[in-house]
Coordinates of N, CA and C in Angstrom, one line a residue:
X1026 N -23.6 12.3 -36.1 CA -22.2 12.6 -35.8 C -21.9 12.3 -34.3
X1027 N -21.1 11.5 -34.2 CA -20.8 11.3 -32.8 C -19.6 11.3 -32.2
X1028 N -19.7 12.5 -30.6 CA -18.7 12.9 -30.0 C -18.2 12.5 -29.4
X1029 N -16.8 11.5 -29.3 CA -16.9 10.9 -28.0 C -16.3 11.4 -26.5
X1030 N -17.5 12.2 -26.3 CA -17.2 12.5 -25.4 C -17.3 11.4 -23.8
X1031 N -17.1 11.7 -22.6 CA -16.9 10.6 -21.8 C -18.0 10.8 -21.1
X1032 N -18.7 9.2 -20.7 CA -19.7 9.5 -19.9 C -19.4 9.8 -18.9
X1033 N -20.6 11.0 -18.3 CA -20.7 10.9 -17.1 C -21.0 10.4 -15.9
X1034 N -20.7 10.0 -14.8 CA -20.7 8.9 -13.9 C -21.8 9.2 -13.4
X1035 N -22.2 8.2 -13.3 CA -23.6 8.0 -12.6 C -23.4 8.6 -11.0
X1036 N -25.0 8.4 -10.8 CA -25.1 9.2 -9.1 C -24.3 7.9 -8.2
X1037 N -24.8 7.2 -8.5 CA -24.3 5.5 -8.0 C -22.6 5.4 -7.7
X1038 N -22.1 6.1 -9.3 CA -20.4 5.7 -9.1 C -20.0 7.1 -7.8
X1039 N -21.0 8.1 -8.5 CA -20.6 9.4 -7.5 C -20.7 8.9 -6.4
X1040 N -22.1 8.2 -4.9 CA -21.8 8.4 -4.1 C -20.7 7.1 -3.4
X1041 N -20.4 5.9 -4.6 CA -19.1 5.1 -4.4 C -18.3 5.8 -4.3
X1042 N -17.8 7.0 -4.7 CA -16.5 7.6 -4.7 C -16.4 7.9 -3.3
X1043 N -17.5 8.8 -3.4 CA -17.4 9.8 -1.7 C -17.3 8.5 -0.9
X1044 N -18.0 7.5 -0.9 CA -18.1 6.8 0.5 C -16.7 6.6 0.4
X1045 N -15.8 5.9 -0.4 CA -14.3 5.3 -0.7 C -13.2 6.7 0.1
X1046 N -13.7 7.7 -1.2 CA -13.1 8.7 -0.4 C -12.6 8.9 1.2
X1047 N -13.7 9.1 1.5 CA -14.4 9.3 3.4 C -13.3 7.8 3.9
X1048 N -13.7 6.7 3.5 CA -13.1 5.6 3.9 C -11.7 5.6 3.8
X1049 N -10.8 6.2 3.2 CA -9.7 6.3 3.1 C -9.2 6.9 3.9
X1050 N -10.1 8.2 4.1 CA -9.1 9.5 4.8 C -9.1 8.7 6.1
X1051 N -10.1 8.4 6.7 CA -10.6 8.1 8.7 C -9.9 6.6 8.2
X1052 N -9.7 5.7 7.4 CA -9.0 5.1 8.1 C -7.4 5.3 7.9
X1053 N -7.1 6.1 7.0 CA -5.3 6.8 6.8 C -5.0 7.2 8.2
X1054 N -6.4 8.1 9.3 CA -5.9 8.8 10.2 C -6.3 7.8 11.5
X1055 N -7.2 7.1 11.4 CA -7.5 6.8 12.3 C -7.2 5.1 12.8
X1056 N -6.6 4.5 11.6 CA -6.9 3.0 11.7 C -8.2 2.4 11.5
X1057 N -8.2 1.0 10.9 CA -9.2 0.6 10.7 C -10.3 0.7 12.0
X1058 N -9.5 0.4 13.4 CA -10.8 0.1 14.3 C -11.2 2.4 15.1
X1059 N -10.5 2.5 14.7 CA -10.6 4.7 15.1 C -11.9 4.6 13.8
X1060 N -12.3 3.8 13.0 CA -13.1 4.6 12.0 C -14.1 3.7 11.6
X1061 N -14.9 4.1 12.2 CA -16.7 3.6 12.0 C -17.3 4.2 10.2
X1062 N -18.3 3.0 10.7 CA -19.3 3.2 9.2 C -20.3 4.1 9.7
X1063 N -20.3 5.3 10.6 CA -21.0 6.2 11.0 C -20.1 7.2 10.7
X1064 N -19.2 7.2 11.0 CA -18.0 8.5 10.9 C -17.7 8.5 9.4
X1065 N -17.7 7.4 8.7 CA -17.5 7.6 7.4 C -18.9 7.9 6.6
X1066 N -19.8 7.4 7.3 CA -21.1 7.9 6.5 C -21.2 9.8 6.6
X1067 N -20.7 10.1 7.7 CA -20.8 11.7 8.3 C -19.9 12.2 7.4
X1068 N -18.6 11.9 7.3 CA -18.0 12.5 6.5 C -18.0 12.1 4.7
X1069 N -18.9 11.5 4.7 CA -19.5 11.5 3.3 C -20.6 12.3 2.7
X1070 N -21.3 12.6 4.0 CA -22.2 13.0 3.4 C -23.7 12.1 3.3
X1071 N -23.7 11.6 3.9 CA -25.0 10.2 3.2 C -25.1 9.2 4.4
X1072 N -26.3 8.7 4.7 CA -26.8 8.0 5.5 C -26.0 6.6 5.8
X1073 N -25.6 6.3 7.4 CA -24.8 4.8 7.1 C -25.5 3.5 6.7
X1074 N -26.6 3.7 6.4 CA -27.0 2.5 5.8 C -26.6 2.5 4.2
X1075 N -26.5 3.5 3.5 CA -25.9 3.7 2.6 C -24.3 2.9 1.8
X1076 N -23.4 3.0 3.0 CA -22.1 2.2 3.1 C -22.6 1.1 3.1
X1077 N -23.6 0.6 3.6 CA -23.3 -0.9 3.9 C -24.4 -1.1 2.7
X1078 N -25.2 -0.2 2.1 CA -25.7 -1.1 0.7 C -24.9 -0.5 -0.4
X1079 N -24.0 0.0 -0.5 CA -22.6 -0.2 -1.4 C -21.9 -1.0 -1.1
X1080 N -21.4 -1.1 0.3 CA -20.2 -2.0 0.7 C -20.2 -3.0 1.1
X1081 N -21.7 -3.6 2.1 CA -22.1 -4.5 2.4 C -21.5 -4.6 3.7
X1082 N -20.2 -4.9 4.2 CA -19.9 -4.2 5.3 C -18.5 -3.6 5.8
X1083 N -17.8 -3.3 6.7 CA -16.9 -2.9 6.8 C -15.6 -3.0 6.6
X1084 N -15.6 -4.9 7.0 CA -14.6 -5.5 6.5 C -14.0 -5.1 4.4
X1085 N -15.4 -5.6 4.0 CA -15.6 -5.1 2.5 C -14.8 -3.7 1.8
X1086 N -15.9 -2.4 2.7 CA -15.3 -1.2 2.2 C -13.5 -0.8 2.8
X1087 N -13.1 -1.7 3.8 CA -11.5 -1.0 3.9 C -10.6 -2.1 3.4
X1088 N -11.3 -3.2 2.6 CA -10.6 -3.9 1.8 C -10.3 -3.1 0.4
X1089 N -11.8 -2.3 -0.2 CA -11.7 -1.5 -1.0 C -10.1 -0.7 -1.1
X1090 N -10.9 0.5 0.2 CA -9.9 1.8 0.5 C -8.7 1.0 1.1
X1091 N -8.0 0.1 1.2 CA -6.8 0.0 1.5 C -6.1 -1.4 0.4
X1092 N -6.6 -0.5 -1.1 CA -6.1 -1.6 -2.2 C -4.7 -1.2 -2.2
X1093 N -3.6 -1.8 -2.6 CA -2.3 -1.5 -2.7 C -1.8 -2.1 -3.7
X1094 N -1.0 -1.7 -4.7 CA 0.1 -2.1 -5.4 C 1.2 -1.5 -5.3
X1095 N 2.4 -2.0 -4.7 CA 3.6 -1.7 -4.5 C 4.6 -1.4 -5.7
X1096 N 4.3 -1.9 -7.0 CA 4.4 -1.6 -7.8 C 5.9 -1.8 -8.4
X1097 N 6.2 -3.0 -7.3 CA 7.6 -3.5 -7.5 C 8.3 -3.7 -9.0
X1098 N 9.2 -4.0 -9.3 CA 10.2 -4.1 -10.8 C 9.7 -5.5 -11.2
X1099 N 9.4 -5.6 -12.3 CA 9.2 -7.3 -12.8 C 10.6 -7.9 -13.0
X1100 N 10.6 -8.9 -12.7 CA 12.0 -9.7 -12.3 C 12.1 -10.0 -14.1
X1101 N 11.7 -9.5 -15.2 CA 12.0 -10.0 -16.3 C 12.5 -9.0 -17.1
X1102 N 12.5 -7.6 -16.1 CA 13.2 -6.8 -16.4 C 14.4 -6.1 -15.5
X1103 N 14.6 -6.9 -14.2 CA 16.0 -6.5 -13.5 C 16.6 -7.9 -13.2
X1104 N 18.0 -7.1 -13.7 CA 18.9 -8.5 -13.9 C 19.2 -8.6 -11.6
X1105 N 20.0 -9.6 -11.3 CA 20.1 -9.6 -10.3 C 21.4 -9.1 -9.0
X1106 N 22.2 -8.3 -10.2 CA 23.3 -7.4 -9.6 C 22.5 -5.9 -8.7
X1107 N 21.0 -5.7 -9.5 CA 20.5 -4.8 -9.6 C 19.5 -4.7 -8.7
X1108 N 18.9 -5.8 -8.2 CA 17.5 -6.1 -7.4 C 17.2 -4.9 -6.5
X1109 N 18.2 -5.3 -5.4 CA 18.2 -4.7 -4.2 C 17.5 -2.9 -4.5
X1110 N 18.4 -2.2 -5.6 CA 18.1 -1.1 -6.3 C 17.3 -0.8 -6.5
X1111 N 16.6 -1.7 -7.6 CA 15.3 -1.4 -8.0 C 13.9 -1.3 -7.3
X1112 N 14.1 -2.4 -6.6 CA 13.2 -2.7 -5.0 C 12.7 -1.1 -4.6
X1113 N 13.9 -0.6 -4.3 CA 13.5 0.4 -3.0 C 13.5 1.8 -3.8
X1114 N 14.4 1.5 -4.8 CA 13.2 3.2 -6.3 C 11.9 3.1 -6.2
X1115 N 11.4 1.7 -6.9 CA 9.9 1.2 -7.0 C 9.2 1.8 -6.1
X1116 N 9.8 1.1 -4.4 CA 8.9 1.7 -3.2 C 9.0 2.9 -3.3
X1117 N 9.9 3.9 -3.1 CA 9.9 5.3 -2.8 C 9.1 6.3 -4.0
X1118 N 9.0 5.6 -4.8 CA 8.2 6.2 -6.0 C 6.8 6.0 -5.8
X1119 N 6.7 4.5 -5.5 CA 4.8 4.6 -5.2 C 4.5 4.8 -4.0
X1120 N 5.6 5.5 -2.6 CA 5.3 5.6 -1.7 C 4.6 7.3 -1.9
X1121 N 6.0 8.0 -2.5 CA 5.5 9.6 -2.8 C 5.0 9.9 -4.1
X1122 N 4.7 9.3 -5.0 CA 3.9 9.7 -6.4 C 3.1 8.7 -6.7
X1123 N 2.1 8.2 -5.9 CA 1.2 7.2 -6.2 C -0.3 6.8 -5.5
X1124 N -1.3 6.7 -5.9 CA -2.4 6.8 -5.2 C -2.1 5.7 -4.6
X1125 N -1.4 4.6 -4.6 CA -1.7 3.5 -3.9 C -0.4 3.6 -2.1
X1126 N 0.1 4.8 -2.4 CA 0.5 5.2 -0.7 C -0.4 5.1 0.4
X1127 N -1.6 5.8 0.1 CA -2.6 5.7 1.2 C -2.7 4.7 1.3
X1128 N -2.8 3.6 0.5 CA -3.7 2.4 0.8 C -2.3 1.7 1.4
X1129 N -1.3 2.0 1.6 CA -0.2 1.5 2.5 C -0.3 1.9 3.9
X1130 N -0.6 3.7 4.1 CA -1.2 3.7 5.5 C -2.0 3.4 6.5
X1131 N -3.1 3.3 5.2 CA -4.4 2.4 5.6 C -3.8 1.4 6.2
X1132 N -3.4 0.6 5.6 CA -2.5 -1.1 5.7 C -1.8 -1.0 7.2
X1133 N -0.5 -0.3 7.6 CA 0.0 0.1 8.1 C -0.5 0.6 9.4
X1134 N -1.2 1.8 9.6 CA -2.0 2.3 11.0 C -2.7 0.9 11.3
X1135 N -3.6 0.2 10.3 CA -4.8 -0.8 11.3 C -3.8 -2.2 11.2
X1136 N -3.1 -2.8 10.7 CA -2.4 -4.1 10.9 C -2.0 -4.5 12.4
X1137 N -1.8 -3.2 13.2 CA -0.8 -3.6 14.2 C -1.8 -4.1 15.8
X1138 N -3.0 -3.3 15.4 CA -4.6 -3.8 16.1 C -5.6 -4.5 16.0
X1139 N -5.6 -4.6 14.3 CA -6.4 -5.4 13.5 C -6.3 -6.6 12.7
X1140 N -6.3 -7.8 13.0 CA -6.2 -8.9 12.5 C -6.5 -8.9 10.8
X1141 N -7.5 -8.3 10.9 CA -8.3 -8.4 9.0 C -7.2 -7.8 8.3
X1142 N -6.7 -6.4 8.9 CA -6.1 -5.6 8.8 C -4.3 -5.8 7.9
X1143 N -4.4 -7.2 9.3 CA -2.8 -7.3 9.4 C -3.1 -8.9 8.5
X1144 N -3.6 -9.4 8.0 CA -3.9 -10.5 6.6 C -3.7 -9.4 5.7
X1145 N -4.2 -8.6 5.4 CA -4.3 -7.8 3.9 C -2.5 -7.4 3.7
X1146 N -1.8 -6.8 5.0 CA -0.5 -6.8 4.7 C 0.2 -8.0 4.6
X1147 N 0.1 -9.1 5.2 CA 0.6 -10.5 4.9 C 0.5 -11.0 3.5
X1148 N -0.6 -10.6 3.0 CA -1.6 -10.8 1.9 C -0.5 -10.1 0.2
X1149 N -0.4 -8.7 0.7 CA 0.1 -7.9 -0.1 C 1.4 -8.6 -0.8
X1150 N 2.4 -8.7 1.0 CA 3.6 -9.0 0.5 C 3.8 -10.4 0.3
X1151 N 2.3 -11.3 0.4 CA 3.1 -12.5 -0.1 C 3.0 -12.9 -1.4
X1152 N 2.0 -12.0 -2.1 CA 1.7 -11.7 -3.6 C 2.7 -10.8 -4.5
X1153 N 3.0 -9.6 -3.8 CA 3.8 -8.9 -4.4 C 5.5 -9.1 -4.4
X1154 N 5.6 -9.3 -2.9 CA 7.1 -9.2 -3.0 C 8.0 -10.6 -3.0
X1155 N 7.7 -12.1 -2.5 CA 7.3 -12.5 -2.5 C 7.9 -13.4 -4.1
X1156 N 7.2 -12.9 -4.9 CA 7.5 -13.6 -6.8 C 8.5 -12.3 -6.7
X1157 N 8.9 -11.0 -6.7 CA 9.9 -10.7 -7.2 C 11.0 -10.8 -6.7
X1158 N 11.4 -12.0 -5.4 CA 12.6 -12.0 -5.0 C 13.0 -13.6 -5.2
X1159 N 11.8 -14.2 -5.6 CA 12.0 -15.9 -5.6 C 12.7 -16.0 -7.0
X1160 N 12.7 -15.5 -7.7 CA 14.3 -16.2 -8.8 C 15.6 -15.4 -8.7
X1161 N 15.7 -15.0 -7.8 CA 16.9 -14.3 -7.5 C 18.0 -15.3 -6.4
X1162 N 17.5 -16.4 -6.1 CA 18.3 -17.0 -4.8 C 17.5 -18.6 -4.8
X1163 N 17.9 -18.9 -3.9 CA 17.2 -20.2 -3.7 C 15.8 -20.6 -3.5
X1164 N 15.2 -20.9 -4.2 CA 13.7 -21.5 -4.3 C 13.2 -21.5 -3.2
X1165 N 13.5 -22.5 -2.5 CA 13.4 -22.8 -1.3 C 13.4 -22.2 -0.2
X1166 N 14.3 -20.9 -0.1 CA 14.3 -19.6 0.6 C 13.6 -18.6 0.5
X1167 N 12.8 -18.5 -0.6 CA 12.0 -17.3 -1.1 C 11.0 -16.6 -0.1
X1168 N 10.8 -17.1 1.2 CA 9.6 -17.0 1.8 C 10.7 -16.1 2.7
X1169 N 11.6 -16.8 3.1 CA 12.6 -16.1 4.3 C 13.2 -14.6 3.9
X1170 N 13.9 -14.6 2.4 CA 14.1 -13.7 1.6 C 12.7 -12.5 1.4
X1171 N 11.5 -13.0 1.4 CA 10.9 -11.9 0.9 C 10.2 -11.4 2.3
X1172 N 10.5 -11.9 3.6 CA 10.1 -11.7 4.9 C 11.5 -11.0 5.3
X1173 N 12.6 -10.9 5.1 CA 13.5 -10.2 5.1 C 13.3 -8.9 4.2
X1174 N 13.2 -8.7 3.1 CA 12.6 -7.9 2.2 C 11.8 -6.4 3.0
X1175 N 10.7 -7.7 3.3 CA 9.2 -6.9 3.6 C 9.8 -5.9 4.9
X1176 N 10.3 -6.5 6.1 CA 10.3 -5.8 7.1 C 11.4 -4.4 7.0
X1177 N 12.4 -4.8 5.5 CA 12.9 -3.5 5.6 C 11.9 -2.0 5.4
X1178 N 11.2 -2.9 4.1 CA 10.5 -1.8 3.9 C 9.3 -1.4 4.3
X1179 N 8.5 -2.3 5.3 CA 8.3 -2.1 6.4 C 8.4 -1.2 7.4
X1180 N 9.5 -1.4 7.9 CA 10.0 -0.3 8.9 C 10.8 1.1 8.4
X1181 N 11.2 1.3 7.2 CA 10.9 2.6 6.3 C 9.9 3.4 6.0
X1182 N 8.8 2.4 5.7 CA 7.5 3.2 5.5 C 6.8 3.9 7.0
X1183 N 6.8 2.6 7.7 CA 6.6 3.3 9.4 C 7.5 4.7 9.9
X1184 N 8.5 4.5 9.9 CA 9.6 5.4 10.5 C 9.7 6.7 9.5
X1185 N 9.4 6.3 8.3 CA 9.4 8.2 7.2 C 7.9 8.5 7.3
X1186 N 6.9 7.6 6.7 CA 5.0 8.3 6.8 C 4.5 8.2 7.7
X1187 N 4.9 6.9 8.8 CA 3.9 7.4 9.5 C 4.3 8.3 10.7
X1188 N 5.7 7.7 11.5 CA 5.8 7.9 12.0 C 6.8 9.3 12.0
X1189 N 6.8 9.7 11.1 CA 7.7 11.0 10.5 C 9.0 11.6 11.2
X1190 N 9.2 10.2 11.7 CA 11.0 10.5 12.2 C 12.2 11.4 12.1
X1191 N 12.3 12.4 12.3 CA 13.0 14.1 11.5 C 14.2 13.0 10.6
X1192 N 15.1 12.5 11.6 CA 16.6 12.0 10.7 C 16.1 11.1 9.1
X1193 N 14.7 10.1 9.3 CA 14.8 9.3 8.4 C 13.5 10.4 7.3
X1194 N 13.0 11.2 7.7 CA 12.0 12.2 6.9 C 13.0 12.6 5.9
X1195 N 14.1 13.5 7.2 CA 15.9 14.4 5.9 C 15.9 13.5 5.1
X1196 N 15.7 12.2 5.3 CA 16.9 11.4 4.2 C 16.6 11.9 2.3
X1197 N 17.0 12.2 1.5 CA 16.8 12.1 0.2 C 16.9 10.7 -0.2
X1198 N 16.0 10.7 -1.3 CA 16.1 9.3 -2.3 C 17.3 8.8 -2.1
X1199 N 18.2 9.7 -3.2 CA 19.4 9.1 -3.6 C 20.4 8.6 -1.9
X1200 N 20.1 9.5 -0.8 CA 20.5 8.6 0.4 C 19.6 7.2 0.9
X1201 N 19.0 7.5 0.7 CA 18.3 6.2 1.1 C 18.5 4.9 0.3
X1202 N 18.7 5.1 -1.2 CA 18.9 4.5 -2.1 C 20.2 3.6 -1.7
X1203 N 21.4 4.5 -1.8 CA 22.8 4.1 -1.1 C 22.3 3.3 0.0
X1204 N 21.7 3.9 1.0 CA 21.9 3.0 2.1 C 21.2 1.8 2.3
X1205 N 19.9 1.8 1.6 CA 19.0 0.8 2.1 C 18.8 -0.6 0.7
X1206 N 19.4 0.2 -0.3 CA 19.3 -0.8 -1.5 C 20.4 -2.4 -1.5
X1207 N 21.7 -2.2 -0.7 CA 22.5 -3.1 -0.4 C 22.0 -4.1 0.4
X1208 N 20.8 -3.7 1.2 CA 20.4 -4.3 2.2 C 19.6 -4.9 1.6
X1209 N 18.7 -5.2 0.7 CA 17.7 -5.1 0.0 C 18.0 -6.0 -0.9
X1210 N 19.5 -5.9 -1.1 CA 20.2 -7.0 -2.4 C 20.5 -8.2 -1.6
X1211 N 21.0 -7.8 -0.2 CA 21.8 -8.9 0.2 C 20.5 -9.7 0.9
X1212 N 19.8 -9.4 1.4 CA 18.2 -10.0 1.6 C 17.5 -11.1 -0.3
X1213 N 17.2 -9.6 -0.9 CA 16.8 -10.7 -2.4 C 17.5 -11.6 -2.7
X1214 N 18.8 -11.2 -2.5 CA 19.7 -12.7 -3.4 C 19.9 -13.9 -2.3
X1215 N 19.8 -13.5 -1.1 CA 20.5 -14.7 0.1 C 21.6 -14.6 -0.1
X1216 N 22.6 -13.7 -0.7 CA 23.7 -13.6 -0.4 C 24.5 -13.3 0.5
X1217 N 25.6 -13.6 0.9 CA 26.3 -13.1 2.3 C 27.7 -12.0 2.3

């Protein structure tokens, strides 16, 4: 008779977690270059040669810990009266109910010192946002449109998490929504 119960994770996945773990928090707080493969070995618990025969090396493990999906609207499900809207729900939703926030801060604190850093956010939004603004407007424009896009939400994410700005912290959804989703439309579509 058999239970299916779930396996247990190996020692191996267990001390991948911690190292990941550790690797998230120092570099959420610290930026990629504030956080060593010694500081994360310390706060894991486990020898740093350890990190680097999981991760091989640094560049590697905060490629890991700073995975992101933004988790934007599929363009095959928002018509384009709507874009702008949907855009910045999606963001505020996987900014505050989503494991992949951290890996925005991660993103975020080390991009602005760190080259590797600041490819992974280039990287992000030219994969993510990027295809969901290119059939909304002119082909041809998509790159300008989704670099218009990015820096709004960009500079929302800086100015509410990291930078915890009291006026843009107050703001509720549904204000933010109003205010930043127009902007958001008129960027997606290239409209004027």
């Amino acid at each position: 008779m058999s239970t299916n119960q779930p396996k247990k994770p190996s020692k191996s996945d267990r001390t991948r977690a911690q190292i990941l773990d550790a690797a998230r928090q120092l570099f959420a707080e610290h930026g990629y270059d504030g956080a060593s493969i010694r500081d994360i070995a310390a706060l894991a618990s486990i020898d740093p040669a350890m990190v680097i025969r999981y991760f091989r090396s640094k560049d590697e493990l905060f490629a890991r810990a700073a995975l992101l999906d933004l988790q934007l609207p599929a363009t095959q499900v928002t018509d384009r009266a709507s874009i702008g809207d949907a855009i910045i729900r999606r963001f505020l939703r996987t900014w505050e109910n989503s494991p992949s926030a951290t890996g925005m801060v991660i993103l975020l604190r080390s991009a602005a010192s760190n080259e590797f850093a600041a490819e992974k956010v280039r990287d992000v939004f030219a994969t993510q946002v990027r295809p969901v603004v290119a059939p909304f407007g002119d082909p041809a424009d998509a790159g300008r449109r989704a670099g218009l896009v990015a820096s709004q939400l960009l500079g929302l994410a800086t100015c509410r998490y990291l930078l915890r700005l009291p006026p843009v912290v107050a703001l509720s959804h549904e204000e933010i929504i109003r205010d930043v989703g127009p902007v958001l439309q008129r960027y997606a579509t290239g409209a004027d």
